[in-house]
XYZ file of N, CA and C in Angstrom:
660
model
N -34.149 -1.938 -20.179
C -34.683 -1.587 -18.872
C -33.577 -0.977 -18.019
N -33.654 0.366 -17.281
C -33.205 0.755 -16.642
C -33.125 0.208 -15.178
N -31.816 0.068 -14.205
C -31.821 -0.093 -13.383
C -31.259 0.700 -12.085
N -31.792 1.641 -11.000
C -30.947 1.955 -10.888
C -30.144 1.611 -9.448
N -29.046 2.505 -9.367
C -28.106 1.862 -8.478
C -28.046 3.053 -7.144
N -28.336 2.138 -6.155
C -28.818 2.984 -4.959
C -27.104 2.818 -4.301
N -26.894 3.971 -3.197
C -25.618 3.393 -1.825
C -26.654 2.829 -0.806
N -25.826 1.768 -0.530
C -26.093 1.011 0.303
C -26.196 1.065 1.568
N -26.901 0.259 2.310
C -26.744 0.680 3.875
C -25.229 0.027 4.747
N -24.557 0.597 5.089
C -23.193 -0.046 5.689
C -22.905 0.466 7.062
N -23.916 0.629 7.387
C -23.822 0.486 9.521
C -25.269 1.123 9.971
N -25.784 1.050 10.999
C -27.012 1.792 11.518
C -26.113 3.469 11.930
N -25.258 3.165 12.248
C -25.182 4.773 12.647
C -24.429 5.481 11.298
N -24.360 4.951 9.756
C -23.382 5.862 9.100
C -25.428 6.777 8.314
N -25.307 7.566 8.095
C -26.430 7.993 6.955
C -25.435 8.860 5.742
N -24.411 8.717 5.900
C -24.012 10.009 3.943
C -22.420 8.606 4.278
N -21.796 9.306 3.223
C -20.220 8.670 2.972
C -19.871 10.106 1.799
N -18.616 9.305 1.173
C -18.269 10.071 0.189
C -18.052 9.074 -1.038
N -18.270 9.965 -2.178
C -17.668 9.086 -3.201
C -16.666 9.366 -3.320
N -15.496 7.955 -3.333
C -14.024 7.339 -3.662
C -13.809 7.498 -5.239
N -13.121 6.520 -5.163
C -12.343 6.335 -7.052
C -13.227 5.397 -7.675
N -13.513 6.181 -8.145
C -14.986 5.966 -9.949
C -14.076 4.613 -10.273
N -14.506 3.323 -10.456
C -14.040 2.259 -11.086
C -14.345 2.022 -12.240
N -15.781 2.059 -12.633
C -16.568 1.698 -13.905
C -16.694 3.208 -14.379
N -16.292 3.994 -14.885
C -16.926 5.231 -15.492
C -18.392 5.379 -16.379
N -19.393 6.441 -16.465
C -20.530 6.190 -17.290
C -19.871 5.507 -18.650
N -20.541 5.235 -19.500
C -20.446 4.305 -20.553
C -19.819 3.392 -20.816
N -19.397 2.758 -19.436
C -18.750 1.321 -19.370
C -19.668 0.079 -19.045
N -19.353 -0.748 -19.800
C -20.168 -1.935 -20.044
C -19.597 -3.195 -19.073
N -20.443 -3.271 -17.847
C -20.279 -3.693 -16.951
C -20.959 -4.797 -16.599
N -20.584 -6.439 -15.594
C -20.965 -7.585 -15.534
C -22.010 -7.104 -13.863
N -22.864 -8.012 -13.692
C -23.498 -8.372 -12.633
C -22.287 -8.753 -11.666
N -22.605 -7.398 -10.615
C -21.191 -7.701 -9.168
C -20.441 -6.751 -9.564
N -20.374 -6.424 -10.833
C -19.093 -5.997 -11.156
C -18.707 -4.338 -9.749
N -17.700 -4.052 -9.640
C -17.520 -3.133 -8.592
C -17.572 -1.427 -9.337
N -18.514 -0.770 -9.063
C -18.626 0.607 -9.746
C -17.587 1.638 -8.934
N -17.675 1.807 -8.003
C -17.224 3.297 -7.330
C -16.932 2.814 -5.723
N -15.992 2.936 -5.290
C -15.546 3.039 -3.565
C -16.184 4.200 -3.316
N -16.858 3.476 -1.666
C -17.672 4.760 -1.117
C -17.027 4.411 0.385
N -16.820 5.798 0.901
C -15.789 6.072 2.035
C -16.531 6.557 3.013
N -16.655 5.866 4.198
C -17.540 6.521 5.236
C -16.672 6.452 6.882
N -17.384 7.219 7.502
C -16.617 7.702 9.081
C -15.981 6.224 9.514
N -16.810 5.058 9.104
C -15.818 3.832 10.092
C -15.487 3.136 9.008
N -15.899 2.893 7.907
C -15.494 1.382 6.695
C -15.443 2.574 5.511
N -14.605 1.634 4.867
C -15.138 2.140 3.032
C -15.249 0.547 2.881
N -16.138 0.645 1.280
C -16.566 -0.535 0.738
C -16.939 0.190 -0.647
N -17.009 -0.823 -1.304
C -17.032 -1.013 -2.866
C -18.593 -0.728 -2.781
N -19.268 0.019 -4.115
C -20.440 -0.327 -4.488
C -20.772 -0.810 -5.756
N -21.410 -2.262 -5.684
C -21.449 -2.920 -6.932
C -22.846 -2.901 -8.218
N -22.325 -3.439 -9.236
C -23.393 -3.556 -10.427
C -24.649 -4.481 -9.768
N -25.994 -3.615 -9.561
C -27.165 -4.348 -9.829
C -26.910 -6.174 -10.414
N -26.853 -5.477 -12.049
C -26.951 -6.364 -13.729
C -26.167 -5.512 -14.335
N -25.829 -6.457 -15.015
C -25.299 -6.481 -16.594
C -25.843 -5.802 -16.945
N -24.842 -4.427 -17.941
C -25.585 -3.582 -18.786
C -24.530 -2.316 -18.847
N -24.854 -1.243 -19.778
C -23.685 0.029 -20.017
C -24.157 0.987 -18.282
N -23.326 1.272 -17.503
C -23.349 2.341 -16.594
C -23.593 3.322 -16.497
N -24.494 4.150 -15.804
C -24.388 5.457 -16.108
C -24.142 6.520 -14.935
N -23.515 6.970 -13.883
C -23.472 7.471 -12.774
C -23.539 8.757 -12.770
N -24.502 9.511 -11.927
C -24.618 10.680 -11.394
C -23.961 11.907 -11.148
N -22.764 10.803 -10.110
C -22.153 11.775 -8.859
C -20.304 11.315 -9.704
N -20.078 12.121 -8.885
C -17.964 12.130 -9.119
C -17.367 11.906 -8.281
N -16.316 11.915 -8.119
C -15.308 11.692 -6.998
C -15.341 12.685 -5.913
N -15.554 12.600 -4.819
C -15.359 13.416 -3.929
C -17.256 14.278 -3.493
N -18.340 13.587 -4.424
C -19.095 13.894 -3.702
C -19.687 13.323 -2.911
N -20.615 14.148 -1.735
C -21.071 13.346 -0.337
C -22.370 12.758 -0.768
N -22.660 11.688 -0.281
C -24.158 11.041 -0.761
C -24.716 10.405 0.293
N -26.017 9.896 0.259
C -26.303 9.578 1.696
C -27.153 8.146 1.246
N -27.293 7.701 2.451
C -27.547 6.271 2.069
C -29.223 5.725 1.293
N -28.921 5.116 0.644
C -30.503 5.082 0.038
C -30.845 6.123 -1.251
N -29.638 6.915 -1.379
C -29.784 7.936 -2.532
C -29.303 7.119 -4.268
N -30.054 7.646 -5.285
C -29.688 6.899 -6.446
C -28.569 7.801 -6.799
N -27.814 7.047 -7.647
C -26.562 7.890 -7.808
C -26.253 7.134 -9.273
N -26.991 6.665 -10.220
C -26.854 6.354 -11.792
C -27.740 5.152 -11.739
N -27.766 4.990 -13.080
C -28.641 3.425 -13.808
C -27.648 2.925 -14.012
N -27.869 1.708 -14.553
C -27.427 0.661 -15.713
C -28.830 0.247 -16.623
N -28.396 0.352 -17.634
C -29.169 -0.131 -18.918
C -29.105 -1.413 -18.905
N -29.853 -2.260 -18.573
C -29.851 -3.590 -18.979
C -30.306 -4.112 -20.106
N -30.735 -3.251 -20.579
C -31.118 -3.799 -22.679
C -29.889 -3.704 -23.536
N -28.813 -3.593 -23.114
C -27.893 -2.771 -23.353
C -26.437 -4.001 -23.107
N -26.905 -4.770 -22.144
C -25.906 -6.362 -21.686
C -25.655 -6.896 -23.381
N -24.338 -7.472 -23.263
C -23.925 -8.435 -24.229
C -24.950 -9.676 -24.307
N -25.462 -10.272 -25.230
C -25.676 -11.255 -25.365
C -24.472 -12.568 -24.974
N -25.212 -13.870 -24.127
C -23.892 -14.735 -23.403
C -23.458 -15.222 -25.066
N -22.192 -15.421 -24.727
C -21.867 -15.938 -26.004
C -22.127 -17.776 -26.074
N -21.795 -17.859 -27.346
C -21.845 -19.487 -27.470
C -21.266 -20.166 -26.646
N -21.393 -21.316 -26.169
C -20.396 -22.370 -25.497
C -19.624 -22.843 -26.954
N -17.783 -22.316 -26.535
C -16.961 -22.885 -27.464
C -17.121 -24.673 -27.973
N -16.792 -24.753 -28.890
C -16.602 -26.299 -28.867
C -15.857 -27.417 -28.597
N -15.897 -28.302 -28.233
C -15.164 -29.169 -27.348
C -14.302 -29.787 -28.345
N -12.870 -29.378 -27.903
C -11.462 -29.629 -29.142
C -11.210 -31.399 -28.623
N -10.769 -31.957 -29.639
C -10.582 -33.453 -29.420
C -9.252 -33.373 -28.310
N -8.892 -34.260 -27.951
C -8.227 -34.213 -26.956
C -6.825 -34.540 -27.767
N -5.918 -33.781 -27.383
C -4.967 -33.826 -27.968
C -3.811 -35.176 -27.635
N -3.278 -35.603 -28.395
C -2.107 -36.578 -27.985
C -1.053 -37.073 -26.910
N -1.131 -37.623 -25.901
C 0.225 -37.295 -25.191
C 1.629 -36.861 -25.836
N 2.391 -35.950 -25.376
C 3.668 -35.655 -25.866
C 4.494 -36.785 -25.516
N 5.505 -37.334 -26.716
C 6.295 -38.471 -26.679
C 7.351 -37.673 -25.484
N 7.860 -38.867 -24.420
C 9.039 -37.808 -23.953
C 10.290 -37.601 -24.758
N 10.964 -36.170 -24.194
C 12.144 -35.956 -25.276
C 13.008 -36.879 -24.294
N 13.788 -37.385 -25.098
C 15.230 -38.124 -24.897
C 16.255 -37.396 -23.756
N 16.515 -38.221 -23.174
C 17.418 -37.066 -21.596
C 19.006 -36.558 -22.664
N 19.183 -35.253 -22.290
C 19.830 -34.292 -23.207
C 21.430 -34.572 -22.446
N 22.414 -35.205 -23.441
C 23.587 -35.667 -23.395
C 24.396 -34.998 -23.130
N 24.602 -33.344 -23.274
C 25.085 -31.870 -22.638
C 25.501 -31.954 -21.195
N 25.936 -31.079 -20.933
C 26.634 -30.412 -19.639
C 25.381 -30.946 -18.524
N 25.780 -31.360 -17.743
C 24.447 -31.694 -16.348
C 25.279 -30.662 -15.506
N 24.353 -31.019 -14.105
C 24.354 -30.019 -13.230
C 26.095 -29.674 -12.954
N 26.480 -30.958 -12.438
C 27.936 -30.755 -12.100
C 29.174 -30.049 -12.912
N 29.490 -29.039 -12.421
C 30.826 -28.512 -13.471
C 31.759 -28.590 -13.164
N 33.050 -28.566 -14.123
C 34.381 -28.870 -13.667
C 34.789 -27.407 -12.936
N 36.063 -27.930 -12.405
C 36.843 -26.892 -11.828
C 36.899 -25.189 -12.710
N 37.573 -25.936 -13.938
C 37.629 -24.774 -14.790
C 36.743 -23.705 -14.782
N 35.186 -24.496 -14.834
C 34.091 -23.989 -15.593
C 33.615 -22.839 -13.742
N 33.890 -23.895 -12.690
C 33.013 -22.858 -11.794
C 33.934 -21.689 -11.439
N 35.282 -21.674 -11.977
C 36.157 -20.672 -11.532
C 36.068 -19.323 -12.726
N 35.179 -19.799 -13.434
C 35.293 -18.725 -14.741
C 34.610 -17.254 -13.657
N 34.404 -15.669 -14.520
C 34.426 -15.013 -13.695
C 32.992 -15.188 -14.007
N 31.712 -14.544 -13.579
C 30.326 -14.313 -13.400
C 30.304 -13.066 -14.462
N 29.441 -12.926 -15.253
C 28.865 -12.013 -15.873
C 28.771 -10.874 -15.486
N 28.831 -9.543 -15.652
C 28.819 -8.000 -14.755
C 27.346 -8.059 -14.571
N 26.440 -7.434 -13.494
C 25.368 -7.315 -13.221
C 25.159 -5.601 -13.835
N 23.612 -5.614 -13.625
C 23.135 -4.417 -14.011
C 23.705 -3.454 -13.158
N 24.093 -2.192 -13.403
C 24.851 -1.220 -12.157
C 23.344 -0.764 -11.541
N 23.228 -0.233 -10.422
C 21.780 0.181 -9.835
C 21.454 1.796 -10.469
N 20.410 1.826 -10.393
C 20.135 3.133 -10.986
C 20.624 4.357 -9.764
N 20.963 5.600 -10.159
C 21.891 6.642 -9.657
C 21.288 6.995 -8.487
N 21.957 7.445 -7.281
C 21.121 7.183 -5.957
C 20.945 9.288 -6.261
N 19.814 9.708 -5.081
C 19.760 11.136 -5.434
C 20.261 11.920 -4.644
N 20.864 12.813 -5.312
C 21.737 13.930 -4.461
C 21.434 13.835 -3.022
N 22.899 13.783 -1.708
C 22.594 13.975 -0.840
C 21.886 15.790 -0.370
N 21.409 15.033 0.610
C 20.269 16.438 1.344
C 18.974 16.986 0.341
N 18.597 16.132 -0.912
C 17.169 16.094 -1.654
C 16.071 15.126 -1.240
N 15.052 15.810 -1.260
C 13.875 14.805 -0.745
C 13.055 15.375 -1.536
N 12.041 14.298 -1.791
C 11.018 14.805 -2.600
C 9.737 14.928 -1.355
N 8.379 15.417 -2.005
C 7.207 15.868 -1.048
C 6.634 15.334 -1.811
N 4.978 14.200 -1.954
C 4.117 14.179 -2.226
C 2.857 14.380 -0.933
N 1.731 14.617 -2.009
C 0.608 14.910 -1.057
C -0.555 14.120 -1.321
N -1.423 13.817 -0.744
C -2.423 12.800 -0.948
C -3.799 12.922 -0.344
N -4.613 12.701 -0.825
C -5.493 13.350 -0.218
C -6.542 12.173 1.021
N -6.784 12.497 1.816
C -7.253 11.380 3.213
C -8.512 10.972 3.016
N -8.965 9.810 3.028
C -10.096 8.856 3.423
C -10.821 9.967 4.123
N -12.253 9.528 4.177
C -12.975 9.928 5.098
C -12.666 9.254 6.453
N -12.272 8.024 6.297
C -12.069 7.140 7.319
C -10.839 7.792 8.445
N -9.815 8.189 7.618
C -8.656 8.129 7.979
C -8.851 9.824 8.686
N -9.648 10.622 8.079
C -9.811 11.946 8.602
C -10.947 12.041 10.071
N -11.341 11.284 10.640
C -12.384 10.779 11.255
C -11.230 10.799 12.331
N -10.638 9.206 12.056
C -9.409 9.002 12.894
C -8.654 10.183 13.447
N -7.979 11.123 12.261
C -7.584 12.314 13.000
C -8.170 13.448 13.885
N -9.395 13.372 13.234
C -9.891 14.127 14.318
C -10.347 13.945 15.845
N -10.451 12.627 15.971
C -10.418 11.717 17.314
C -9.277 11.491 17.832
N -8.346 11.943 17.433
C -7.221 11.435 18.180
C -7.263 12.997 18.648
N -7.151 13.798 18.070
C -6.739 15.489 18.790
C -7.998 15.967 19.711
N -8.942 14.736 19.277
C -9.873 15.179 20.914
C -9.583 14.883 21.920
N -8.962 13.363 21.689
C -8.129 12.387 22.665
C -7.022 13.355 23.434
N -6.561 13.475 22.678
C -5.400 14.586 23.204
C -5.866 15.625 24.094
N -6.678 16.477 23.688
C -7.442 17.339 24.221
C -8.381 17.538 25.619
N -8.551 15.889 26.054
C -9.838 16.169 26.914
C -9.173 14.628 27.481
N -8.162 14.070 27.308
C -7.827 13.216 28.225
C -6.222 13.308 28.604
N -6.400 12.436 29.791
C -4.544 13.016 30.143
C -4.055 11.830 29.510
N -2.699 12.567 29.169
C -2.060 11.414 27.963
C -0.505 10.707 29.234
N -0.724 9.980 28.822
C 0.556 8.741 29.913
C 1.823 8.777 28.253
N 2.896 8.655 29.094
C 3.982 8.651 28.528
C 4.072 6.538 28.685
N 4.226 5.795 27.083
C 4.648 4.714 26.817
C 6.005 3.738 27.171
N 6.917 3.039 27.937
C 8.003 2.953 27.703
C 7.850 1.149 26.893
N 8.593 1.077 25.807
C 8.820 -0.156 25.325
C 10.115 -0.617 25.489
N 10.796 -1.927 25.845
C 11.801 -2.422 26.252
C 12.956 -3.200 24.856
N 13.441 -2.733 24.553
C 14.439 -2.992 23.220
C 15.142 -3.671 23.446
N 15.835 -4.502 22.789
C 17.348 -5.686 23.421
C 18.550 -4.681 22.624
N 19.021 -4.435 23.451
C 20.574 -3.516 22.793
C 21.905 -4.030 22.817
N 21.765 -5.793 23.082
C 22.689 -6.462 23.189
C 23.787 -6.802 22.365
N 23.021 -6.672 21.064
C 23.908 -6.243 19.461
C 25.024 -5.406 19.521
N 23.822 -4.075 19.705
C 24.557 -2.850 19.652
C 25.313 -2.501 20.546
N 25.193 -3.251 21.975
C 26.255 -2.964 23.145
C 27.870 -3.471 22.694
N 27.416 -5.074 21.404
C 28.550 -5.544 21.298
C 29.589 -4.758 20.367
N 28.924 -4.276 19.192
C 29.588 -3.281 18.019
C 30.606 -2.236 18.712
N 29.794 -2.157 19.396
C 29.925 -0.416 20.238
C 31.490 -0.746 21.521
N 31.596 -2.096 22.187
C 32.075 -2.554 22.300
C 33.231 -2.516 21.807
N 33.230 -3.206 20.538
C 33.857 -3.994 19.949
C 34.891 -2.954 18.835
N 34.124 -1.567 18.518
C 35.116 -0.847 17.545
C 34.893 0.098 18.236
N 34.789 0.650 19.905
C 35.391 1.836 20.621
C 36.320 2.509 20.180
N 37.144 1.347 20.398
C 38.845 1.957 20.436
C 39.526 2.474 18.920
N 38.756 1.693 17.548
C 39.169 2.345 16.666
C 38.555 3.464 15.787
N 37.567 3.613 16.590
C 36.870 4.384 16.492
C 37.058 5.952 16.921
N 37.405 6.173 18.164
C 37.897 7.195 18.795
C 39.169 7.342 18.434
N 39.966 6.654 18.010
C 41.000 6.667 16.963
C 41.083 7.486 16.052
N 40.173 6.803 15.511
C 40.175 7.327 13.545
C 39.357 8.833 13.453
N 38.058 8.860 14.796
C 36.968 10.458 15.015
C 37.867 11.219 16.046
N 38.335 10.938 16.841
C 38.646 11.443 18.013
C 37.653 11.656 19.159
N 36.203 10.911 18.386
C 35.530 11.116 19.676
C 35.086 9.650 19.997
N 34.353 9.231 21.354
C 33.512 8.134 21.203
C 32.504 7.779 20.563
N 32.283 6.530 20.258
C 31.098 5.850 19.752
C 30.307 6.215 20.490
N 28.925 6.842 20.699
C 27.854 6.396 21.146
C 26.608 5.731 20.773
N 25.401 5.879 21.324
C 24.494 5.267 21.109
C 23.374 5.840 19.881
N 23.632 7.419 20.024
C 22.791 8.044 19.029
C 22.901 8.101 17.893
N 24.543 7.244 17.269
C 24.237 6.985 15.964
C 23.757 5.751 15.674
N 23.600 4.994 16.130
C 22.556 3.632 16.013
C 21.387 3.926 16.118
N 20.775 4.990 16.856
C 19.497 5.422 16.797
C 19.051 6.281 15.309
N 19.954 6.805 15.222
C 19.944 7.827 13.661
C 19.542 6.645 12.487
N 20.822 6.008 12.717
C 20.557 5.032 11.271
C 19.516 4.159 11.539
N 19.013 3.762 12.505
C 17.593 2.721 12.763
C 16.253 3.321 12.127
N 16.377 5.183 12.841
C 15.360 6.101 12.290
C 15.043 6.087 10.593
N 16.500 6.215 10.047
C 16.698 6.403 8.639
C 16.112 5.265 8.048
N 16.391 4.434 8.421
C 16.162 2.909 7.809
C 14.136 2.629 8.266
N 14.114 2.957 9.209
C 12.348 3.069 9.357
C 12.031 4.273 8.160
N 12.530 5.280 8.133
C 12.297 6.720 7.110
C 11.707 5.947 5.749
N 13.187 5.587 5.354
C 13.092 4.680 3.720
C 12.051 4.089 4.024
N 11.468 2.811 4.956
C 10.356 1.960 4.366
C 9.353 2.268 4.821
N 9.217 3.347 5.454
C 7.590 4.131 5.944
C 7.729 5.464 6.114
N 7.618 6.527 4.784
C 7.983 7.511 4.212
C 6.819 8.195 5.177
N 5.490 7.847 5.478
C 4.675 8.459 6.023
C 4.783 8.854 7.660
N 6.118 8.174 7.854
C 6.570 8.609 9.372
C 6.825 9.810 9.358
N 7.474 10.589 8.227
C 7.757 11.724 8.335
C 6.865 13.158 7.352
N 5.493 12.549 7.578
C 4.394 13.307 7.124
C 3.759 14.089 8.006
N 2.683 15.151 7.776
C 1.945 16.027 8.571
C 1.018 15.790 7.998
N -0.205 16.505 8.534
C -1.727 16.458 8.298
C -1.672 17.897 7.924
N -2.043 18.353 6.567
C -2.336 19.913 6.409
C -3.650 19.805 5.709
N -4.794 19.973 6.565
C -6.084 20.196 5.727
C -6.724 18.904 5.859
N -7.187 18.100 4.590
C -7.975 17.511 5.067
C -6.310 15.985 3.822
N -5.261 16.669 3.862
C -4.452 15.787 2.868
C -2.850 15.443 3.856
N -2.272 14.576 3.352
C -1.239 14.304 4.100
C 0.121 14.855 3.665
């Protein structure tokens, strides 16, 4: 028996989405719940799941638009595994005798032993040429493209206020402080503040690569 698999309703105001990343592909043999295809719409994405048990068969692909209430594949349910047997119940095995407490080296080591040198560690893998960066591109949610386009209306049709947030620079007053003098020494110029800002930037760069992304099209 064929079943088939409708998109779901996921707000009163969404009617289409898009199809996301195919999870179950056609001729995959899939459980009741199981999750078929992410479907991406103007405010949520959400998973759309297996009816029943049975081989899959879907319609649509990645990246097409569908609207709610539309069928978009079966599942074969003549087609489900039979449940298998309930295994059989193994006798219960023995307690393990305990092993004997081990007469060897315990925690504490002698002098000798903690002064020995440490093993060499792995060297890190080769850092990449200064002034190379790589580019990837990715392509945007419906969700996330929604977002952009609301914000450049925002922009557009309301007056925008300038933010100020309050930082503690009490650290950096002390550093700055503290190696002036050998500093202007060794550069000939002063310390200031904008290289603490540089390396703070850099260090946000490395762990949120998407700070320094653009929007070209409908991809990042």
């Amino acid at each position: 028996m064929k079943i088939e698999i409708k998109i779901p309703s996921v707000g009163e105001s969404i009617a289409e989405g898009t199809v996301g990343a195919i999870l179950k592909p056609t001729g995959s043999q899939v459980k009741a719940d199981d999750e078929l295809f992410e479907l991406e719409t103007d405010k949520v994405n959400q998973a759309v799941y297996a009816p029943a048990a049975g081989v899959v068969t879907l319609s649509v692909k990645s990246g097409d638009t569908v609207k709610v209430g539309q069928v978009v594949g079966s599942i074969d349910s003549a087609l489900a595994p039979a449940p298998a047997a309930p295994a059989p119940v193994a006798p219960a095995a023995p307690k393990p005798t305990p092993k004997p407490l081990d007469s060897g080296p315990g925690i504490r080591r002698s002098v000798d032993e903690a002064l020995q040198p440490k093993a060499p560690e792995m060297a890190p893998p080769p850092a990449p040429p200064p002034g190379s960066r790589g580019e990837s591109r990715k392509k945007m949610t419906k969700l996330r493209r929604t977002i952009a386009e609301r914000l450049v209306q925002v922009k557009n049709q309301t007056a925008m206020l300038t933010t100020f947030n309050e930082v503690d620079m009490s650290a950096v007053m002390s550093v700055r402080e503290k190696e002036q003098e050998s500093f202007q020494k060794k550069h000939g110029v002063k310390l200031g503040f904008m290289s603490f800002f540089v390396k703070a930037c850099a260090a946000a760069l490395k762990e949120f690569p998407d700070i320094n992304g653009r929007i070209d099209g409908d991809e990042i």
